Short mmCIF file of C-alpha atoms in Angstrom, two decimals:
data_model
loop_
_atom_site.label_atom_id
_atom_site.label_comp_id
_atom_site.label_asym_id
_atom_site.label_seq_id
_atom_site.Cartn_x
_atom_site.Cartn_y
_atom_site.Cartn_z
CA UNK A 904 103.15 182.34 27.91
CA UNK A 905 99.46 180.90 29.53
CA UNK A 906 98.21 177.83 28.28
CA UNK A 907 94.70 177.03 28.36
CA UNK A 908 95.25 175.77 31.76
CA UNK A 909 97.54 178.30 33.38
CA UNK A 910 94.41 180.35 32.43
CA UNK A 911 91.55 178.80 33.40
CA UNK A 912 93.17 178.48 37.18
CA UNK A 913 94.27 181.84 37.11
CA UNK A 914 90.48 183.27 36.40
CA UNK A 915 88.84 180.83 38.53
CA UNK A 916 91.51 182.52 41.09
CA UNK A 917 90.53 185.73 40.10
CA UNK A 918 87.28 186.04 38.64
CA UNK A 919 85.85 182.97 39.90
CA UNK A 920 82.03 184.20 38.68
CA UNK A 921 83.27 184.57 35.22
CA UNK A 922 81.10 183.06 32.62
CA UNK A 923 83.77 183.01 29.80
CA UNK A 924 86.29 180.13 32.34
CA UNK A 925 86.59 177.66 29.05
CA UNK A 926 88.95 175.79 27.18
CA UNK A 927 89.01 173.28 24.13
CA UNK A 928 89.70 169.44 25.20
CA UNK A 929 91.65 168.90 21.98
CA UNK A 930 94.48 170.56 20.20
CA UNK A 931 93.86 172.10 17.21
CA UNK A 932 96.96 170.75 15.18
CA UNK A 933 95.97 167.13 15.47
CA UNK A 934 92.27 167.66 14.04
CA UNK A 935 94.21 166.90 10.52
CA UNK A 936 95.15 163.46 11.62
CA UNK A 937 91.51 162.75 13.35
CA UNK A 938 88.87 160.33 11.16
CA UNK A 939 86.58 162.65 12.82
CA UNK A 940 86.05 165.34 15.01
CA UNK A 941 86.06 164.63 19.05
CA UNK A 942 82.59 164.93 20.04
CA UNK A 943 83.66 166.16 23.53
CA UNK A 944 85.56 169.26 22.29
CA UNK A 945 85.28 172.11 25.92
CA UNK A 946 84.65 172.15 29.14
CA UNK A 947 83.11 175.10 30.59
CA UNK A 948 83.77 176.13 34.81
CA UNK A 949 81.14 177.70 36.53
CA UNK A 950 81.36 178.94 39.91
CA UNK A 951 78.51 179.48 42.90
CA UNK A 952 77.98 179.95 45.69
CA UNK A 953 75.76 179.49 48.68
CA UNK A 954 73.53 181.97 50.16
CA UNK A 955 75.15 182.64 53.72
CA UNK A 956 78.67 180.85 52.83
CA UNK A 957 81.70 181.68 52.67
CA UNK A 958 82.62 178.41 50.27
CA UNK A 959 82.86 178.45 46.64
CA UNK A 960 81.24 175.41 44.48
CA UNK A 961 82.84 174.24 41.18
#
C-alpha cells in the first residue's frame, strides 16, 4: 500500500509536471485530540523547468 509519501515521489518520478503532487502535513486520526486545527495542513510540489535545460526545479 502507498502512503502519502511513497506517492508523492513516485509522481514527481513520473509525472513530474503534475499539478495534483500534494499531501496533508497531519494525520487525520489525531485532529480529535488537537485544541485546534494545524494551520499548516499541505504542501503542494511543483515542478519547472528551464527554457534550454535539461534540469528539473522543485
Amino acid at each position: 500500500m502507498m502512503d502519502q509519501v511513497d506517492r508523492v515521489i513516485y509522481d514527481l518520478k513520473n509525472n513530474p509536471f503534475s499539478r495534483r503532487i500534494m499531501t496533508n502535513i497531519y494525520v487525520h486520526q489525531d485532529l480529535s485530540e488537537m485544541n485546534l486545527y494545524p494551520c499548516a495542513y499541505s504542501m503542494t510540489f511543483n515542478v519547472t523547468q528551464k527554457k534550454g535545460e535539461d534540469r528539473l526545479i522543485l
